[in-house]
């Protein structure tokens, strides 16, 4: 039982590995779970979402639960009600809450007062459900060889970069993060990851030169240059113009390189349309896996007494 899932750092290695194994069981072995039977799960979102919202709503129903979508602008939170009071109120009605919000600090404050499990569905700091799902996508494709992959994240040092740094440390992966000097990932999270990496032999490297970073990579991951929380779009686009994933850049990676994107994509900004289409199968498999991974996360969070099926 892990309580809240606000960040990758809320998991220990064993639980993180169990999530990946259980996801495999949900996707391929018809693992049966009604761990949300008679449970009401709120989805409190202050930002748009396609994948996260729909995959959580479907996953909750498949686990036997009921989901209630709570758009922030329809709640008193939008008029300034304290996160502490909102958390204490919602805890009286619901059994769990999935939150997408701009401020990670707001999420932490809400979670401090919540007596029901809280799941982070994206903040300005991190996107842990996406990153766990991405590890599953890599595990599904490469099995134990996942630890030998050379993975590159290229683009903005944003919530996705931070989340990938965290999972790489947790699972012992080799990750290069290539960003412009002015857009490096969160320092505190990186320090935590480098400390954790000593235990797992993860190799996490920061680089600013795309041509150096791309060399011999098996996986190239990118994300939008302008995130939902960003106000300085023009500045970001101009800083990132040499960090696009295109045919020319990919010609320096391994021949069989796979491209990943958490979506939504802004074609011809962070990734060219031709590269996106060439790698669409892998990218949309990534999107599908959100559903299976989040079912595993919720099963473990809400049914702490159950053993993970395949171990
Ligand atoms: N990747 C992701 O979280 O997508 P949405 O913003 O559509 O939920
Ligand atoms: N970095 C992006 C991720 C979207 C899933 C954002 O925060 O908008």
Tab-separated table of N, CA, C and O in Angstrom, residues 9-118:
chain	number	residue	atom	x	y	z
A	9	UNK	N	8.914	9.356	-6.585
A	9	UNK	CA	9.623	9.144	-5.308
A	9	UNK	C	8.718	8.598	-4.215
A	9	UNK	O	9.186	8.230	-3.139
A	10	UNK	N	7.405	8.541	-4.467
A	10	UNK	CA	6.508	7.896	-3.499
A	10	UNK	C	6.572	6.370	-3.601
A	10	UNK	O	6.010	5.672	-2.759
A	11	UNK	N	7.203	5.872	-4.658
A	11	UNK	CA	7.302	4.423	-4.849
A	11	UNK	C	8.638	3.933	-4.313
A	11	UNK	O	9.638	4.640	-4.409
A	12	UNK	N	8.647	2.681	-3.777
A	12	UNK	CA	9.944	2.043	-3.576
A	12	UNK	C	10.181	1.166	-4.810
A	12	UNK	O	9.273	0.957	-5.622
A	13	UNK	N	11.392	0.660	-4.949
A	13	UNK	CA	11.738	-0.091	-6.164
A	13	UNK	C	10.813	-1.288	-6.367
A	13	UNK	O	10.408	-1.592	-7.491
A	14	UNK	N	10.475	-1.949	-5.248
A	14	UNK	CA	9.648	-3.152	-5.362
A	14	UNK	C	8.267	-2.797	-5.915
A	14	UNK	O	7.760	-3.451	-6.833
A	15	UNK	N	7.661	-1.735	-5.373
A	15	UNK	CA	6.331	-1.336	-5.847
A	15	UNK	C	6.402	-0.888	-7.305
A	15	UNK	O	5.524	-1.215	-8.118
A	16	UNK	N	7.448	-0.144	-7.649
A	16	UNK	CA	7.595	0.324	-9.036
A	16	UNK	C	7.661	-0.869	-9.985
A	16	UNK	O	6.989	-0.898	-11.031
A	17	UNK	N	8.436	-1.877	-9.615
A	17	UNK	CA	8.543	-3.074	-10.462
A	17	UNK	C	7.230	-3.843	-10.511
A	17	UNK	O	6.855	-4.380	-11.553
A	18	UNK	N	6.539	-3.873	-9.368
A	18	UNK	CA	5.236	-4.562	-9.346
A	18	UNK	C	4.236	-3.894	-10.279
A	18	UNK	O	3.413	-4.568	-10.909
A	19	UNK	N	4.288	-2.580	-10.366
A	19	UNK	CA	3.368	-1.873	-11.270
A	19	UNK	C	3.621	-2.322	-12.717
A	19	UNK	O	2.678	-2.587	-13.470
A	20	UNK	N	4.879	-2.441	-13.087
A	20	UNK	CA	5.196	-2.852	-14.472
A	20	UNK	C	4.707	-4.292	-14.716
A	20	UNK	O	4.075	-4.583	-15.735
A	21	UNK	N	4.956	-5.177	-13.748
A	21	UNK	CA	4.527	-6.575	-13.928
A	21	UNK	C	3.018	-6.688	-13.970
A	21	UNK	O	2.448	-7.447	-14.766
A	22	UNK	N	2.352	-5.943	-13.098
A	22	UNK	CA	0.887	-6.001	-13.065
A	22	UNK	C	0.292	-5.398	-14.341
A	22	UNK	O	-0.731	-5.864	-14.838
A	23	UNK	N	0.941	-4.379	-14.880
A	23	UNK	CA	0.471	-3.797	-16.149
A	23	UNK	C	0.513	-4.854	-17.249
A	23	UNK	O	-0.419	-4.978	-18.058
A	24	UNK	N	1.577	-5.647	-17.255
A	24	UNK	CA	1.695	-6.741	-18.226
A	24	UNK	C	0.520	-7.710	-18.061
A	24	UNK	O	-0.085	-8.163	-19.034
A	25	UNK	N	0.173	-8.001	-16.819
A	25	UNK	CA	-0.950	-8.911	-16.556
A	25	UNK	C	-2.280	-8.315	-16.986
A	25	UNK	O	-3.137	-9.004	-17.517
A	26	UNK	N	-2.466	-7.021	-16.743
A	26	UNK	CA	-3.709	-6.387	-17.184
A	26	UNK	C	-3.796	-6.398	-18.714
A	26	UNK	O	-4.840	-6.683	-19.279
A	27	UNK	N	-2.672	-6.115	-19.379
A	27	UNK	CA	-2.725	-5.976	-20.839
A	27	UNK	C	-2.794	-7.333	-21.546
A	27	UNK	O	-3.514	-7.479	-22.529
A	28	UNK	N	-2.042	-8.322	-21.031
A	28	UNK	CA	-1.907	-9.579	-21.803
A	28	UNK	C	-2.508	-10.806	-21.135
A	28	UNK	O	-2.750	-11.803	-21.794
A	29	UNK	N	-2.683	-10.784	-19.810
A	29	UNK	CA	-3.092	-12.028	-19.127
A	29	UNK	C	-4.479	-11.944	-18.516
A	29	UNK	O	-4.801	-12.716	-17.604
A	30	UNK	N	-5.300	-11.022	-19.010
A	30	UNK	CA	-6.681	-10.889	-18.509
A	30	UNK	C	-6.754	-10.845	-17.000
A	30	UNK	O	-7.649	-11.459	-16.406
A	31	UNK	N	-5.804	-10.186	-16.376
A	31	UNK	CA	-5.840	-10.104	-14.908
A	31	UNK	C	-7.165	-9.467	-14.484
A	31	UNK	O	-7.555	-8.414	-14.983
A	32	UNK	N	-7.871	-10.155	-13.588
A	32	UNK	CA	-9.213	-9.705	-13.194
A	32	UNK	C	-9.109	-8.973	-11.858
A	32	UNK	O	-8.591	-9.499	-10.885
A	33	UNK	N	-9.608	-7.759	-11.842
A	33	UNK	CA	-9.614	-7.019	-10.577
A	33	UNK	C	-10.842	-6.129	-10.522
A	33	UNK	O	-11.159	-5.428	-11.476
A	34	UNK	N	-11.528	-6.204	-9.418
A	34	UNK	CA	-12.624	-5.252	-9.177
A	34	UNK	C	-12.259	-4.443	-7.930
A	34	UNK	O	-13.068	-4.240	-7.023
A	35	UNK	N	-11.019	-3.993	-7.888
A	35	UNK	CA	-10.517	-3.336	-6.684
A	35	UNK	C	-11.164	-1.977	-6.430
A	35	UNK	O	-10.992	-1.403	-5.359
A	36	UNK	N	-11.930	-1.453	-7.409
A	36	UNK	CA	-12.624	-0.174	-7.155
A	36	UNK	C	-14.140	-0.371	-6.998
A	36	UNK	O	-14.893	0.612	-7.049
A	37	UNK	N	-14.549	-1.622	-6.794
A	37	UNK	CA	-15.969	-1.901	-6.594
A	37	UNK	C	-16.537	-1.030	-5.469
A	37	UNK	O	-15.924	-0.931	-4.398
A	38	UNK	N	-17.673	-0.406	-5.740
A	38	UNK	CA	-18.339	0.479	-4.762
A	38	UNK	C	-17.498	1.698	-4.364
A	38	UNK	O	-17.734	2.295	-3.324
A	39	UNK	N	-16.510	2.031	-5.189
A	39	UNK	CA	-15.688	3.213	-4.864
A	39	UNK	C	-15.963	4.336	-5.872
A	39	UNK	O	-16.182	4.098	-7.055
A	40	UNK	N	-15.939	5.566	-5.361
A	40	UNK	CA	-16.146	6.759	-6.189
A	40	UNK	C	-14.815	7.505	-6.283
A	40	UNK	O	-14.240	7.894	-5.261
A	41	UNK	N	-14.353	7.698	-7.513
A	41	UNK	CA	-13.063	8.374	-7.717
A	41	UNK	C	-13.315	9.694	-8.456
A	41	UNK	O	-13.893	9.709	-9.549
A	42	UNK	N	-12.877	10.807	-7.836
A	42	UNK	CA	-13.016	12.114	-8.475
A	42	UNK	C	-11.833	12.388	-9.395
A	42	UNK	O	-10.696	12.003	-9.102
A	43	UNK	N	-12.108	13.049	-10.512
A	43	UNK	CA	-11.026	13.507	-11.400
A	43	UNK	C	-11.058	15.020	-11.394
A	43	UNK	O	-11.902	15.623	-12.059
A	44	UNK	N	-10.163	15.620	-10.623
A	44	UNK	CA	-10.178	17.069	-10.451
A	44	UNK	C	-9.130	17.685	-11.391
A	44	UNK	O	-7.922	17.547	-11.158
A	45	UNK	N	-9.598	18.298	-12.474
A	45	UNK	CA	-8.689	18.785	-13.516
A	45	UNK	C	-8.831	20.295	-13.684
A	45	UNK	O	-9.934	20.801	-13.865
A	46	UNK	N	-7.688	20.994	-13.659
A	46	UNK	CA	-7.727	22.429	-13.958
A	46	UNK	C	-7.130	22.712	-15.337
A	46	UNK	O	-7.001	23.867	-15.733
A	47	UNK	N	-6.718	21.638	-16.047
A	47	UNK	CA	-6.081	21.783	-17.372
A	47	UNK	C	-6.745	20.814	-18.335
A	47	UNK	O	-7.271	19.787	-17.899
A	48	UNK	N	-6.644	21.094	-19.643
A	48	UNK	CA	-7.217	20.156	-20.609
A	48	UNK	C	-6.534	18.791	-20.568
A	48	UNK	O	-5.397	18.680	-20.093
A	49	UNK	N	-7.230	17.774	-21.040
A	49	UNK	CA	-6.634	16.441	-21.110
A	49	UNK	C	-7.454	15.564	-22.041
A	49	UNK	O	-8.685	15.568	-21.980
A	50	UNK	N	-6.787	14.795	-22.864
A	50	UNK	CA	-7.465	13.766	-23.666
A	50	UNK	C	-7.117	12.395	-23.097
A	50	UNK	O	-7.975	11.662	-22.600
A	51	UNK	N	-5.823	12.048	-23.154
A	51	UNK	CA	-5.387	10.711	-22.745
A	51	UNK	C	-5.612	10.443	-21.260
A	51	UNK	O	-6.171	9.415	-20.879
A	52	UNK	N	-5.160	11.349	-20.410
A	52	UNK	CA	-5.187	11.088	-18.966
A	52	UNK	C	-6.631	10.954	-18.486
A	52	UNK	O	-6.982	9.998	-17.791
A	53	UNK	N	-7.457	11.893	-18.884
A	53	UNK	CA	-8.845	11.848	-18.422
A	53	UNK	C	-9.546	10.579	-18.896
A	53	UNK	O	-10.145	9.851	-18.102
A	54	UNK	N	-9.468	10.305	-20.199
A	54	UNK	CA	-10.250	9.180	-20.737
A	54	UNK	C	-9.690	7.849	-20.229
A	54	UNK	O	-10.447	6.954	-19.844
A	55	UNK	N	-8.355	7.721	-20.187
A	55	UNK	CA	-7.792	6.446	-19.718
A	55	UNK	C	-8.108	6.222	-18.242
A	55	UNK	O	-8.368	5.083	-17.822
A	56	UNK	N	-8.131	7.275	-17.436
A	56	UNK	CA	-8.524	7.091	-16.026
A	56	UNK	C	-10.007	6.735	-15.929
A	56	UNK	O	-10.381	5.828	-15.183
A	57	UNK	N	-10.852	7.433	-16.672
A	57	UNK	CA	-12.296	7.153	-16.556
A	57	UNK	C	-12.602	5.707	-16.971
A	57	UNK	O	-13.350	5.003	-16.295
A	58	UNK	N	-11.995	5.267	-18.080
A	58	UNK	CA	-12.226	3.891	-18.543
A	58	UNK	C	-11.632	2.901	-17.530
A	58	UNK	O	-12.283	1.915	-17.151
A	59	UNK	N	-10.428	3.172	-17.082
A	59	UNK	CA	-9.766	2.279	-16.126
A	59	UNK	C	-10.560	2.131	-14.831
A	59	UNK	O	-10.708	1.028	-14.299
A	60	UNK	N	-11.089	3.236	-14.338
A	60	UNK	CA	-11.875	3.207	-13.094
A	60	UNK	C	-13.098	2.319	-13.294
A	60	UNK	O	-13.406	1.444	-12.471
A	61	UNK	N	-13.775	2.487	-14.427
A	61	UNK	CA	-14.959	1.648	-14.695
A	61	UNK	C	-14.577	0.183	-14.836
A	61	UNK	O	-15.252	-0.696	-14.344
A	62	UNK	N	-13.475	-0.079	-15.534
A	62	UNK	CA	-13.056	-1.477	-15.709
A	62	UNK	C	-12.708	-2.135	-14.374
A	62	UNK	O	-12.837	-3.344	-14.225
A	63	UNK	N	-12.288	-1.343	-13.400
A	63	UNK	CA	-11.990	-1.898	-12.067
A	63	UNK	C	-13.240	-1.894	-11.170
A	63	UNK	O	-13.142	-2.131	-9.971
A	64	UNK	N	-14.387	-1.585	-11.758
A	64	UNK	CA	-15.648	-1.679	-11.009
A	64	UNK	C	-16.047	-0.400	-10.300
A	64	UNK	O	-17.050	-0.380	-9.574
A	65	UNK	N	-15.301	0.686	-10.469
A	65	UNK	CA	-15.592	1.920	-9.739
A	65	UNK	C	-16.397	2.915	-10.555
A	65	UNK	O	-16.725	2.686	-11.726
A	66	UNK	N	-16.685	4.031	-9.923
A	66	UNK	CA	-17.451	5.105	-10.545
A	66	UNK	C	-16.572	6.351	-10.574
A	66	UNK	O	-15.996	6.722	-9.558
A	67	UNK	N	-16.472	6.991	-11.763
A	67	UNK	CA	-15.645	8.205	-11.814
A	67	UNK	C	-16.528	9.442	-11.909
A	67	UNK	O	-17.587	9.414	-12.535
A	68	UNK	N	-16.083	10.503	-11.253
A	68	UNK	CA	-16.827	11.774	-11.292
A	68	UNK	C	-15.859	12.844	-11.767
A	68	UNK	O	-14.845	13.116	-11.101
A	69	UNK	N	-16.140	13.419	-12.943
A	69	UNK	CA	-15.225	14.437	-13.476
A	69	UNK	C	-15.523	15.788	-12.842
A	69	UNK	O	-16.656	16.273	-12.874
A	70	UNK	N	-14.489	16.400	-12.263
A	70	UNK	CA	-14.635	17.669	-11.545
A	70	UNK	C	-13.756	18.722	-12.214
A	70	UNK	O	-12.549	18.790	-11.951
A	71	UNK	N	-14.344	19.464	-13.146
A	71	UNK	CA	-13.591	20.528	-13.814
A	71	UNK	C	-13.364	21.655	-12.813
A	71	UNK	O	-14.318	22.132	-12.187
A	72	UNK	N	-12.128	22.078	-12.653
A	72	UNK	CA	-11.823	23.036	-11.582
A	72	UNK	C	-12.661	24.312	-11.664
A	72	UNK	O	-13.103	24.844	-10.650
A	73	UNK	N	-12.909	24.793	-12.898
A	73	UNK	CA	-13.629	26.078	-12.975
A	73	UNK	C	-15.099	25.967	-12.577
A	73	UNK	O	-15.783	26.973	-12.454
A	74	UNK	N	-15.577	24.728	-12.347
A	74	UNK	CA	-16.942	24.567	-11.847
A	74	UNK	C	-16.965	24.360	-10.334
A	74	UNK	O	-18.028	24.187	-9.744
A	75	UNK	N	-15.792	24.364	-9.727
A	75	UNK	CA	-15.702	24.138	-8.273
A	75	UNK	C	-15.358	25.444	-7.567
A	75	UNK	O	-14.851	26.393	-8.183
A	76	UNK	N	-15.561	25.479	-6.270
A	76	UNK	CA	-15.214	26.674	-5.494
A	76	UNK	C	-13.706	26.915	-5.428
A	76	UNK	O	-13.261	28.020	-5.103
A	77	UNK	N	-12.920	25.897	-5.811
A	77	UNK	CA	-11.454	26.081	-5.887
A	77	UNK	C	-11.144	27.254	-6.814
A	77	UNK	O	-10.226	28.044	-6.562
A	78	UNK	N	-11.944	27.396	-7.892
A	78	UNK	CA	-11.683	28.470	-8.867
A	78	UNK	C	-11.960	29.846	-8.260
A	78	UNK	O	-11.527	30.862	-8.794
A	79	UNK	N	-12.685	29.873	-7.133
A	79	UNK	CA	-12.931	31.149	-6.441
A	79	UNK	C	-12.025	31.295	-5.219
A	79	UNK	O	-12.238	32.147	-4.375
A	80	UNK	N	-11.020	30.411	-5.157
A	80	UNK	CA	-10.002	30.572	-4.129
A	80	UNK	C	-10.197	29.720	-2.888
A	80	UNK	O	-9.479	29.917	-1.907
A	81	UNK	N	-11.141	28.758	-2.897
A	81	UNK	CA	-11.268	27.892	-1.704
A	81	UNK	C	-9.936	27.169	-1.475
A	81	UNK	O	-9.295	26.679	-2.410
A	82	UNK	N	-9.538	27.119	-0.213
A	82	UNK	CA	-8.245	26.519	0.148
A	82	UNK	C	-8.145	25.074	-0.320
A	82	UNK	O	-9.115	24.318	-0.170
A	83	UNK	N	-6.955	24.670	-0.756
A	83	UNK	CA	-6.764	23.241	-1.045
A	83	UNK	C	-7.055	22.383	0.187
A	83	UNK	O	-7.620	21.290	0.071
A	84	UNK	N	-6.711	22.895	1.363
A	84	UNK	CA	-6.929	22.122	2.600
A	84	UNK	C	-8.424	21.861	2.810
A	84	UNK	O	-8.831	20.748	3.171
A	85	UNK	N	-9.252	22.887	2.566
A	85	UNK	CA	-10.693	22.727	2.784
A	85	UNK	C	-11.322	21.879	1.678
A	85	UNK	O	-12.227	21.071	1.934
A	86	UNK	N	-10.838	22.072	0.466
A	86	UNK	CA	-11.339	21.255	-0.638
A	86	UNK	C	-11.019	19.786	-0.377
A	86	UNK	O	-11.856	18.908	-0.584
A	87	UNK	N	-9.811	19.524	0.094
A	87	UNK	CA	-9.393	18.132	0.353
A	87	UNK	C	-10.229	17.517	1.465
A	87	UNK	O	-10.677	16.368	1.361
A	88	UNK	N	-10.469	18.306	2.537
A	88	UNK	CA	-11.235	17.748	3.665
A	88	UNK	C	-12.682	17.506	3.278
A	88	UNK	O	-13.314	16.565	3.758
A	89	UNK	N	-13.204	18.330	2.365
A	89	UNK	CA	-14.577	18.126	1.907
A	89	UNK	C	-14.664	16.898	1.001
A	89	UNK	O	-15.462	15.981	1.242
A	90	UNK	N	-13.813	16.874	-0.023
A	90	UNK	CA	-13.908	15.776	-1.000
A	90	UNK	C	-13.621	14.425	-0.348
A	90	UNK	O	-14.174	13.405	-0.767
A	91	UNK	N	-12.789	14.431	0.702
A	91	UNK	CA	-12.490	13.180	1.410
A	91	UNK	C	-13.740	12.585	2.070
A	91	UNK	O	-13.784	11.395	2.377
A	92	UNK	N	-14.752	13.432	2.326
A	92	UNK	CA	-15.987	12.935	2.955
A	92	UNK	C	-16.914	12.245	1.957
A	92	UNK	O	-17.847	11.550	2.352
A	93	UNK	N	-16.722	12.514	0.646
A	93	UNK	CA	-17.617	11.938	-0.359
A	93	UNK	C	-16.974	10.836	-1.183
A	93	UNK	O	-17.641	9.911	-1.636
A	94	UNK	N	-15.698	11.025	-1.466
A	94	UNK	CA	-15.020	10.185	-2.458
A	94	UNK	C	-14.113	9.158	-1.785
A	94	UNK	O	-13.802	9.274	-0.595
A	95	UNK	N	-13.639	8.198	-2.584
A	95	UNK	CA	-12.686	7.200	-2.086
A	95	UNK	C	-11.274	7.446	-2.612
A	95	UNK	O	-10.315	6.825	-2.157
A	96	UNK	N	-11.179	8.322	-3.613
A	96	UNK	CA	-9.862	8.648	-4.177
A	96	UNK	C	-10.019	9.818	-5.112
A	96	UNK	O	-11.130	10.128	-5.557
A	97	UNK	N	-8.906	10.495	-5.414
A	97	UNK	CA	-8.989	11.630	-6.325
A	97	UNK	C	-7.739	11.703	-7.202
A	97	UNK	O	-6.622	11.497	-6.733
A	98	UNK	N	-8.002	11.915	-8.492
A	98	UNK	CA	-6.936	12.034	-9.492
A	98	UNK	C	-6.871	13.521	-9.850
A	98	UNK	O	-7.894	14.094	-10.233
A	99	UNK	N	-5.697	14.147	-9.701
A	99	UNK	CA	-5.637	15.613	-9.847
A	99	UNK	C	-4.650	16.046	-10.929
A	99	UNK	O	-3.489	15.614	-10.943
A	100	UNK	N	-5.125	16.887	-11.841
A	100	UNK	CA	-4.246	17.583	-12.806
A	100	UNK	C	-4.324	19.066	-12.499
A	100	UNK	O	-5.395	19.672	-12.609
A	101	UNK	N	-3.195	19.638	-12.121
A	101	UNK	CA	-3.193	21.057	-11.781
A	101	UNK	C	-1.844	21.688	-12.139
A	101	UNK	O	-0.850	20.974	-12.328
A	102	UNK	N	-1.834	23.007	-12.236
A	102	UNK	CA	-0.610	23.696	-12.639
A	102	UNK	C	0.465	23.662	-11.571
A	102	UNK	O	1.653	23.541	-11.872
A	103	UNK	N	0.062	23.748	-10.332
A	103	UNK	CA	1.051	23.932	-9.267
A	103	UNK	C	1.252	22.657	-8.441
A	103	UNK	O	0.327	22.183	-7.773
A	104	UNK	N	2.481	22.165	-8.469
A	104	UNK	CA	2.775	20.972	-7.666
A	104	UNK	C	2.609	21.269	-6.175
A	104	UNK	O	2.181	20.408	-5.403
A	105	UNK	N	2.925	22.500	-5.774
A	105	UNK	CA	2.772	22.865	-4.356
A	105	UNK	C	1.308	22.791	-3.930
A	105	UNK	O	0.995	22.387	-2.812
A	106	UNK	N	0.406	23.193	-4.836
A	106	UNK	CA	-1.035	23.098	-4.533
A	106	UNK	C	-1.415	21.634	-4.302
A	106	UNK	O	-2.135	21.295	-3.357
A	107	UNK	N	-0.878	20.773	-5.182
A	107	UNK	CA	-1.163	19.333	-5.048
A	107	UNK	C	-0.655	18.795	-3.703
A	107	UNK	O	-1.341	18.016	-3.025
A	108	UNK	N	0.543	19.239	-3.324
A	108	UNK	CA	1.114	18.768	-2.048
A	108	UNK	C	0.257	19.227	-0.876
A	108	UNK	O	-0.001	18.457	0.066
A	109	UNK	N	-0.203	20.470	-0.934
A	109	UNK	CA	-1.028	21.014	0.150
A	109	UNK	C	-2.360	20.250	0.225
A	109	UNK	O	-2.801	19.856	1.314
A	110	UNK	N	-2.989	20.017	-0.915
A	110	UNK	CA	-4.239	19.254	-0.964
A	110	UNK	C	-4.007	17.859	-0.349
A	110	UNK	O	-4.785	17.397	0.492
A	111	UNK	N	-2.919	17.235	-0.754
A	111	UNK	CA	-2.657	15.848	-0.340
A	111	UNK	C	-2.401	15.735	1.157
A	111	UNK	O	-2.722	14.724	1.777
A	112	UNK	N	-1.820	16.792	1.714
A	112	UNK	CA	-1.545	16.803	3.149
A	112	UNK	C	-2.848	16.675	3.951
A	112	UNK	O	-2.885	16.075	5.016
A	113	UNK	N	-3.913	17.231	3.416
A	113	UNK	CA	-5.192	17.246	4.134
A	113	UNK	C	-6.161	16.173	3.649
A	113	UNK	O	-7.235	16.018	4.206
A	114	UNK	N	-5.782	15.462	2.593
A	114	UNK	CA	-6.682	14.462	2.027
A	114	UNK	C	-6.552	13.150	2.802
A	114	UNK	O	-5.439	12.665	3.009
A	115	UNK	N	-7.694	12.588	3.202
A	115	UNK	CA	-7.637	11.290	3.886
A	115	UNK	C	-7.926	10.156	2.909
A	115	UNK	O	-8.056	9.006	3.311
A	116	UNK	N	-8.046	10.492	1.629
A	116	UNK	CA	-8.216	9.472	0.585
A	116	UNK	C	-7.001	9.548	-0.356
A	116	UNK	O	-6.365	10.605	-0.454
A	117	UNK	N	-6.668	8.436	-1.048
A	117	UNK	CA	-5.501	8.473	-1.937
A	117	UNK	C	-5.622	9.518	-3.041
A	117	UNK	O	-6.693	9.701	-3.621
A	118	UNK	N	-4.521	10.219	-3.291
A	118	UNK	CA	-4.446	11.227	-4.354
A	118	UNK	C	-3.443	10.748	-5.403
A	118	UNK	O	-2.349	10.293	-5.057
